[in-house]
Amino acid sequence: MARIDDGNLAIWTGGPAGSFGNNLYLVVDTASGAAAFIDAPDEPAKAIALANEAGVRPASILLTHSHGDHTA
């Protein structure tokens, strides 16, 4: 897992995860603690582990497209 910081945003990455071996992306507003997954793959245990490592409880999953491995 890696973390990239840009101002008040932290982007956590992980993976591979899901049936297609996708990356995990978790965006965190470090000022407010708000967090969201971007195109989360279909392997919730790895997504939960990434959120736990980041110390957040994401409230959203943002989808950029409707592939079944993200919408499942």
Short mmCIF file of C-alpha atoms in Angstrom, two decimals:
data_model
loop_
_atom_site.label_atom_id
_atom_site.label_comp_id
_atom_site.label_asym_id
_atom_site.label_seq_id
_atom_site.Cartn_x
_atom_site.Cartn_y
_atom_site.Cartn_z
CA MET A 1 0.00 0.00 0.00
CA ALA A 2 1.23 3.45 -0.86
CA ARG A 3 0.16 6.97 0.06
CA ILE A 4 0.47 10.06 -2.11
CA ASP A 5 -0.14 13.46 -0.52
CA ASP A 6 -1.29 16.58 -2.36
CA GLY A 7 -2.30 19.44 -0.10
CA ASN A 8 -5.25 18.33 2.02
CA LEU A 9 -5.76 15.18 -0.06
CA ALA A 10 -4.18 11.81 0.56
CA ILE A 11 -4.53 9.11 -2.09
CA TRP A 12 -4.03 5.60 -0.78
CA THR A 13 -3.40 2.83 -3.30
CA GLY A 14 -3.47 -0.91 -2.93
CA GLY A 15 -4.07 -4.06 -4.89
CA PRO A 16 -4.21 -6.03 -6.96
CA ALA A 17 -7.78 -6.83 -5.99
CA GLY A 18 -10.90 -8.30 -7.51
CA SER A 19 -11.53 -10.66 -10.37
CA PHE A 20 -9.50 -8.52 -12.80
CA GLY A 21 -6.59 -7.70 -10.48
CA ASN A 22 -7.43 -3.99 -10.31
CA ASN A 23 -5.79 -1.34 -8.19
CA LEU A 24 -7.55 0.10 -5.15
CA TYR A 25 -7.81 3.88 -4.79
CA LEU A 26 -8.94 5.61 -1.61
CA VAL A 27 -9.08 9.42 -1.53
CA VAL A 28 -9.03 11.08 1.89
CA ASP A 29 -9.60 14.74 2.76
CA THR A 30 -7.08 14.98 5.59
CA ALA A 31 -8.66 18.17 6.95
CA SER A 32 -12.14 16.69 7.44
CA GLY A 33 -11.44 12.94 7.45
CA ALA A 34 -13.96 12.37 4.64
CA ALA A 35 -13.00 9.42 2.44
CA ALA A 36 -14.20 7.70 -0.73
CA PHE A 37 -13.14 4.78 -2.87
CA ILE A 38 -12.73 5.36 -6.61
CA ASP A 39 -13.87 2.46 -8.83
CA ALA A 40 -13.48 -0.07 -6.01
CA PRO A 41 -12.93 -3.63 -7.30
CA ASP A 42 -15.03 -6.58 -6.18
CA GLU A 43 -12.89 -7.73 -3.25
CA PRO A 44 -14.25 -5.95 -0.16
CA ALA A 45 -11.78 -7.49 2.31
CA LYS A 46 -8.86 -5.74 0.61
CA ALA A 47 -10.77 -2.46 0.42
CA ILE A 48 -11.58 -2.67 4.14
CA ALA A 49 -7.92 -3.40 4.94
CA LEU A 50 -6.86 -0.31 2.97
CA ALA A 51 -9.40 1.88 4.81
CA ASN A 52 -8.23 0.49 8.15
CA GLU A 53 -4.61 1.24 7.27
CA ALA A 54 -5.61 4.80 6.32
CA GLY A 55 -7.55 5.13 9.58
CA VAL A 56 -10.79 6.16 7.89
CA ARG A 57 -14.32 4.93 7.33
CA PRO A 58 -15.24 5.76 3.72
CA ALA A 59 -18.79 6.94 3.15
CA SER A 60 -18.79 6.71 -0.65
CA ILE A 61 -17.71 4.73 -3.67
CA LEU A 62 -17.31 6.94 -6.72
CA LEU A 63 -17.68 5.20 -10.09
CA THR A 64 -16.15 6.52 -13.30
CA HIS A 65 -17.59 3.70 -15.40
CA SER A 66 -20.03 0.80 -15.05
CA HIS A 67 -17.93 -2.33 -15.45
CA GLY A 68 -19.34 -5.23 -13.44
CA ASP A 69 -16.19 -5.66 -11.36
CA HIS A 70 -16.85 -2.20 -9.85
CA THR A 71 -20.64 -2.25 -9.59
CA ALA A 72 -20.91 -5.70 -7.99
#
